[in-house]
Amino acid sequence: MPSERLQGLADTFALFGALPDAAREQIGVEMAMIGRDYLALQQVRVPKETGALESGLSLQLLLDSLRVRVGLTNLTGYRWDLFYGRIVEFGRKAQTVLVQRRKAANGRLRTARGRKRAEDIVASYTLNVKARAAAPFVMIDDADLDRIATQRLADFWSATLTKAGAQA
């Protein structure tokens, strides 16, 4: 489910802010359950050649902004190696790229002020990169999951508004 702008979101935030703490915690539980369902569906659909992409899938619950982030949510820091998940998700066109092999010192590229040194180029050649069809596993359009999420939220609001009416 890609994130989208929704009409009336400010009103929803105001309503969410006016809810009792117990109701706010319960909506967090509901959102986490929906997020876990979506994460499970992603884990089923992810290509499993090495299992690295599957292990990189995660869930973040952001209650203050009423969001759940599911997928490859942390591609910075220690999981930068999963950048190829974007290529798997969206595909890639066939292209020819220029590759420059460089000599290394102690297994590292030598740099001058953060830049690779031109005199370290050992060889240059062109590489034909094959096209790859998209294999979406993060942005899944699944009607059953949408139906389940809608039903869970409808049940939550029904119970919350019933309790609020009984207390008034």
PDB file of C-alpha atoms in Angstrom:
ATOM      1  CA  MET A   1       0.000   0.000   0.000  1.00  0.00           C
ATOM      2  CA  PRO A   2       1.836   3.086  -1.150  1.00  0.00           C
ATOM      3  CA  SER A   3       1.404   6.129   1.033  1.00  0.00           C
ATOM      4  CA  GLU A   4      -1.082   8.664  -0.299  1.00  0.00           C
ATOM      5  CA  ARG A   5      -2.352  12.111   0.665  1.00  0.00           C
ATOM      6  CA  LEU A   6      -5.837  11.907   2.141  1.00  0.00           C
ATOM      7  CA  GLN A   7      -8.531  14.545   2.293  1.00  0.00           C
ATOM      8  CA  GLY A   8      -9.639  15.428   5.796  1.00  0.00           C
ATOM      9  CA  LEU A   9      -6.432  14.190   7.374  1.00  0.00           C
ATOM     10  CA  ALA A  10      -6.184  17.233   9.660  1.00  0.00           C
ATOM     11  CA  ASP A  11      -9.659  16.467  11.023  1.00  0.00           C
ATOM     12  CA  THR A  12      -8.653  12.853  11.581  1.00  0.00           C
ATOM     13  CA  PHE A  13      -5.557  13.945  13.516  1.00  0.00           C
ATOM     14  CA  ALA A  14      -7.726  16.238  15.644  1.00  0.00           C
ATOM     15  CA  LEU A  15     -10.120  13.354  16.335  1.00  0.00           C
ATOM     16  CA  PHE A  16      -7.206  11.071  17.152  1.00  0.00           C
ATOM     17  CA  GLY A  17      -5.801  13.667  19.565  1.00  0.00           C
ATOM     18  CA  ALA A  18      -9.162  13.901  21.353  1.00  0.00           C
ATOM     19  CA  LEU A  19      -9.398  10.148  21.927  1.00  0.00           C
ATOM     20  CA  PRO A  20      -8.810   8.748  25.400  1.00  0.00           C
ATOM     21  CA  ASP A  21      -5.411   7.132  25.968  1.00  0.00           C
ATOM     22  CA  ALA A  22      -6.909   3.625  25.977  1.00  0.00           C
ATOM     23  CA  ALA A  23      -8.457   4.181  22.530  1.00  0.00           C
ATOM     24  CA  ARG A  24      -5.217   5.644  21.186  1.00  0.00           C
ATOM     25  CA  GLU A  25      -3.320   2.583  22.424  1.00  0.00           C
ATOM     26  CA  GLN A  26      -5.922   0.301  20.855  1.00  0.00           C
ATOM     27  CA  ILE A  27      -5.636   1.970  17.453  1.00  0.00           C
ATOM     28  CA  GLY A  28      -1.872   1.463  17.742  1.00  0.00           C
ATOM     29  CA  VAL A  29      -2.512  -2.237  18.315  1.00  0.00           C
ATOM     30  CA  GLU A  30      -4.831  -2.367  15.284  1.00  0.00           C
ATOM     31  CA  MET A  31      -2.301  -0.573  13.083  1.00  0.00           C
ATOM     32  CA  ALA A  32       0.460  -2.918  14.242  1.00  0.00           C
ATOM     33  CA  MET A  33      -1.698  -5.955  13.414  1.00  0.00           C
ATOM     34  CA  ILE A  34      -2.424  -4.592   9.932  1.00  0.00           C
ATOM     35  CA  GLY A  35       1.290  -3.854   9.481  1.00  0.00           C
ATOM     36  CA  ARG A  36       2.235  -7.390  10.536  1.00  0.00           C
ATOM     37  CA  ASP A  37      -0.238  -8.827   8.010  1.00  0.00           C
ATOM     38  CA  TYR A  38       1.282  -6.706   5.279  1.00  0.00           C
ATOM     39  CA  LEU A  39       4.826  -7.651   6.365  1.00  0.00           C
ATOM     40  CA  ALA A  40       3.908 -11.347   6.237  1.00  0.00           C
ATOM     41  CA  LEU A  41       2.593 -10.903   2.691  1.00  0.00           C
ATOM     42  CA  GLN A  42       5.812  -9.137   1.677  1.00  0.00           C
ATOM     43  CA  GLN A  43       7.900 -11.941   3.187  1.00  0.00           C
ATOM     44  CA  VAL A  44       5.967 -14.498   1.145  1.00  0.00           C
ATOM     45  CA  ARG A  45       6.484 -12.561  -2.103  1.00  0.00           C
ATOM     46  CA  VAL A  46      10.127 -11.466  -1.719  1.00  0.00           C
ATOM     47  CA  PRO A  47      12.666 -13.314  -3.916  1.00  0.00           C
ATOM     48  CA  LYS A  48      14.670 -15.637  -1.665  1.00  0.00           C
ATOM     49  CA  GLU A  49      17.928 -16.237  -3.502  1.00  0.00           C
ATOM     50  CA  THR A  50      20.005 -15.510  -0.397  1.00  0.00           C
ATOM     51  CA  GLY A  51      17.374 -14.457   2.125  1.00  0.00           C
ATOM     52  CA  ALA A  52      19.011 -11.048   2.643  1.00  0.00           C
ATOM     53  CA  LEU A  53      16.053  -9.056   1.292  1.00  0.00           C
ATOM     54  CA  GLU A  54      13.637 -11.031   3.441  1.00  0.00           C
ATOM     55  CA  SER A  55      15.719 -10.347   6.536  1.00  0.00           C
ATOM     56  CA  GLY A  56      15.784  -6.636   5.633  1.00  0.00           C
ATOM     57  CA  LEU A  57      11.996  -6.305   5.673  1.00  0.00           C
ATOM     58  CA  SER A  58      10.776  -4.560   8.804  1.00  0.00           C
ATOM     59  CA  LEU A  59       7.872  -2.729  10.406  1.00  0.00           C
ATOM     60  CA  GLN A  60       7.891   0.724  12.005  1.00  0.00           C
ATOM     61  CA  LEU A  61       4.859   1.992  13.908  1.00  0.00           C
ATOM     62  CA  LEU A  62       4.665   5.801  14.002  1.00  0.00           C
ATOM     63  CA  LEU A  63       1.689   6.544  16.229  1.00  0.00           C
ATOM     64  CA  ASP A  64       2.200  10.296  16.417  1.00  0.00           C
ATOM     65  CA  SER A  65       1.570  10.601  12.665  1.00  0.00           C
ATOM     66  CA  LEU A  66      -0.832   7.629  12.286  1.00  0.00           C
ATOM     67  CA  ARG A  67       1.539   5.743   9.992  1.00  0.00           C
ATOM     68  CA  VAL A  68       2.908   2.271   9.685  1.00  0.00           C
ATOM     69  CA  ARG A  69       6.002   1.821   7.518  1.00  0.00           C
ATOM     70  CA  VAL A  70       6.464  -1.705   6.228  1.00  0.00           C
ATOM     71  CA  GLY A  71       9.159  -2.952   3.874  1.00  0.00           C
ATOM     72  CA  LEU A  72      12.800  -2.069   3.384  1.00  0.00           C
ATOM     73  CA  THR A  73      12.524   0.803   5.842  1.00  0.00           C
ATOM     74  CA  ASN A  74      16.173   1.157   6.886  1.00  0.00           C
ATOM     75  CA  LEU A  75      18.418   1.341   3.835  1.00  0.00           C
ATOM     76  CA  THR A  76      20.882   3.590   5.604  1.00  0.00           C
ATOM     77  CA  GLY A  77      23.432   2.549   8.139  1.00  0.00           C
ATOM     78  CA  TYR A  78      24.167  -1.123   8.419  1.00  0.00           C
ATOM     79  CA  ARG A  79      21.602  -2.283   5.806  1.00  0.00           C
ATOM     80  CA  TRP A  80      22.820  -0.132   2.903  1.00  0.00           C
ATOM     81  CA  ASP A  81      23.740  -3.393   1.180  1.00  0.00           C
ATOM     82  CA  LEU A  82      20.067  -3.970   0.369  1.00  0.00           C
ATOM     83  CA  PHE A  83      19.983  -1.185  -2.239  1.00  0.00           C
ATOM     84  CA  TYR A  84      19.424  -3.839  -4.901  1.00  0.00           C
ATOM     85  CA  GLY A  85      15.953  -4.410  -3.438  1.00  0.00           C
ATOM     86  CA  ARG A  86      14.949  -1.292  -5.359  1.00  0.00           C
ATOM     87  CA  ILE A  87      16.173  -2.895  -8.594  1.00  0.00           C
ATOM     88  CA  VAL A  88      14.187  -6.055  -7.795  1.00  0.00           C
ATOM     89  CA  GLU A  89      11.074  -4.012  -6.915  1.00  0.00           C
ATOM     90  CA  PHE A  90      11.044  -1.656  -9.910  1.00  0.00           C
ATOM     91  CA  GLY A  91      13.136  -3.514 -12.494  1.00  0.00           C
ATOM     92  CA  ARG A  92      15.924  -2.104 -14.613  1.00  0.00           C
ATOM     93  CA  LYS A  93      16.404  -1.302 -18.279  1.00  0.00           C
ATOM     94  CA  ALA A  94      19.161  -2.789 -20.401  1.00  0.00           C
ATOM     95  CA  GLN A  95      22.133  -0.465 -20.627  1.00  0.00           C
ATOM     96  CA  THR A  96      25.831  -0.253 -21.327  1.00  0.00           C
ATOM     97  CA  VAL A  97      27.935   1.239 -18.557  1.00  0.00           C
ATOM     98  CA  LEU A  98      31.576   2.273 -18.349  1.00  0.00           C
ATOM     99  CA  VAL A  99      33.505   0.394 -15.659  1.00  0.00           C
ATOM    100  CA  GLN A 100      36.876   1.538 -14.359  1.00  0.00           C
ATOM    101  CA  ARG A 101      39.026  -0.931 -12.467  1.00  0.00           C
ATOM    102  CA  ARG A 102      41.348   0.712  -9.989  1.00  0.00           C
ATOM    103  CA  LYS A 103      44.317  -0.524  -8.018  1.00  0.00           C
ATOM    104  CA  ALA A 104      43.801  -0.766  -4.318  1.00  0.00           C
ATOM    105  CA  ALA A 105      46.121  -0.432  -1.362  1.00  0.00           C
ATOM    106  CA  ASN A 106      45.440  -2.868   1.496  1.00  0.00           C
ATOM    107  CA  GLY A 107      42.101  -3.795  -0.031  1.00  0.00           C
ATOM    108  CA  ARG A 108      40.827  -0.176  -0.122  1.00  0.00           C
ATOM    109  CA  LEU A 109      40.629   2.374  -2.897  1.00  0.00           C
ATOM    110  CA  ARG A 110      43.068   5.192  -2.496  1.00  0.00           C
ATOM    111  CA  THR A 111      41.519   8.615  -2.382  1.00  0.00           C
ATOM    112  CA  ALA A 112      42.724  12.175  -2.494  1.00  0.00           C
ATOM    113  CA  ARG A 113      40.450  14.509  -0.533  1.00  0.00           C
ATOM    114  CA  GLY A 114      37.595  12.002  -0.757  1.00  0.00           C
ATOM    115  CA  ARG A 115      37.912  11.498  -4.523  1.00  0.00           C
ATOM    116  CA  LYS A 116      39.217   8.511  -6.420  1.00  0.00           C
ATOM    117  CA  ARG A 117      42.586   9.209  -7.973  1.00  0.00           C
ATOM    118  CA  ALA A 118      42.761   9.181 -11.793  1.00  0.00           C
ATOM    119  CA  GLU A 119      46.259   7.672 -11.817  1.00  0.00           C
ATOM    120  CA  ASP A 120      44.916   4.548 -10.047  1.00  0.00           C
ATOM    121  CA  ILE A 121      42.796   3.481 -13.066  1.00  0.00           C
ATOM    122  CA  VAL A 122      44.130   0.104 -14.204  1.00  0.00           C
ATOM    123  CA  ALA A 123      41.588  -0.635 -16.937  1.00  0.00           C
ATOM    124  CA  SER A 124      38.385   0.741 -18.426  1.00  0.00           C
ATOM    125  CA  TYR A 125      35.794  -1.311 -20.248  1.00  0.00           C
ATOM    126  CA  THR A 126      32.128  -1.312 -21.123  1.00  0.00           C
ATOM    127  CA  LEU A 127      29.735  -3.694 -19.467  1.00  0.00           C
ATOM    128  CA  ASN A 128      26.374  -4.709 -20.914  1.00  0.00           C
ATOM    129  CA  VAL A 129      23.785  -4.812 -18.131  1.00  0.00           C
ATOM    130  CA  LYS A 130      20.761  -6.972 -18.886  1.00  0.00           C
ATOM    131  CA  ALA A 131      17.230  -5.751 -18.396  1.00  0.00           C
ATOM    132  CA  ARG A 132      15.364  -7.084 -15.395  1.00  0.00           C
ATOM    133  CA  ALA A 133      11.607  -7.194 -15.104  1.00  0.00           C
ATOM    134  CA  ALA A 134      10.048  -5.691 -12.012  1.00  0.00           C
ATOM    135  CA  ALA A 135       9.157  -8.169  -9.257  1.00  0.00           C
ATOM    136  CA  PRO A 136       7.190  -6.078  -6.754  1.00  0.00           C
ATOM    137  CA  PHE A 137       7.272  -7.405  -3.209  1.00  0.00           C
ATOM    138  CA  VAL A 138       7.039  -4.199  -1.154  1.00  0.00           C
ATOM    139  CA  MET A 139       4.321  -2.227  -2.949  1.00  0.00           C
ATOM    140  CA  ILE A 140       1.737  -4.973  -3.216  1.00  0.00           C
ATOM    141  CA  ASP A 141      -1.801  -4.293  -4.347  1.00  0.00           C
ATOM    142  CA  ASP A 142      -3.769  -6.988  -2.555  1.00  0.00           C
ATOM    143  CA  ALA A 143      -7.555  -6.633  -2.350  1.00  0.00           C
ATOM    144  CA  ASP A 144      -7.905  -9.202   0.455  1.00  0.00           C
ATOM    145  CA  LEU A 145      -5.418  -7.365   2.658  1.00  0.00           C
ATOM    146  CA  ASP A 146      -7.154  -4.040   1.995  1.00  0.00           C
ATOM    147  CA  ARG A 147     -10.500  -5.616   2.902  1.00  0.00           C
ATOM    148  CA  ILE A 148      -9.109  -7.070   6.147  1.00  0.00           C
ATOM    149  CA  ALA A 149      -7.509  -3.730   7.119  1.00  0.00           C
ATOM    150  CA  THR A 150     -10.718  -1.824   6.365  1.00  0.00           C
ATOM    151  CA  GLN A 151     -12.767  -4.287   8.429  1.00  0.00           C
ATOM    152  CA  ARG A 152     -10.358  -4.120  11.393  1.00  0.00           C
ATOM    153  CA  LEU A 153     -10.465  -0.332  11.435  1.00  0.00           C
ATOM    154  CA  ALA A 154     -14.264  -0.289  11.033  1.00  0.00           C
ATOM    155  CA  ASP A 155     -14.611  -2.679  14.001  1.00  0.00           C
ATOM    156  CA  PHE A 156     -12.227  -0.494  16.049  1.00  0.00           C
ATOM    157  CA  TRP A 157     -14.169   2.718  15.361  1.00  0.00           C
ATOM    158  CA  SER A 158     -17.491   1.006  15.967  1.00  0.00           C
ATOM    159  CA  ALA A 159     -16.344  -0.266  19.381  1.00  0.00           C
ATOM    160  CA  THR A 160     -14.670   3.055  20.276  1.00  0.00           C
ATOM    161  CA  LEU A 161     -17.675   5.194  19.363  1.00  0.00           C
ATOM    162  CA  THR A 162     -20.030   2.775  21.182  1.00  0.00           C
ATOM    163  CA  LYS A 163     -17.915   3.068  24.343  1.00  0.00           C
ATOM    164  CA  ALA A 164     -17.742   6.851  23.991  1.00  0.00           C
ATOM    165  CA  GLY A 165     -21.539   7.026  23.609  1.00  0.00           C
ATOM    166  CA  ALA A 166     -22.067   4.847  26.694  1.00  0.00           C
ATOM    167  CA  GLN A 167     -19.772   7.067  28.769  1.00  0.00           C
ATOM    168  CA  ALA A 168     -21.447  10.319  27.692  1.00  0.00           C
TER     169      ALA A 168
END
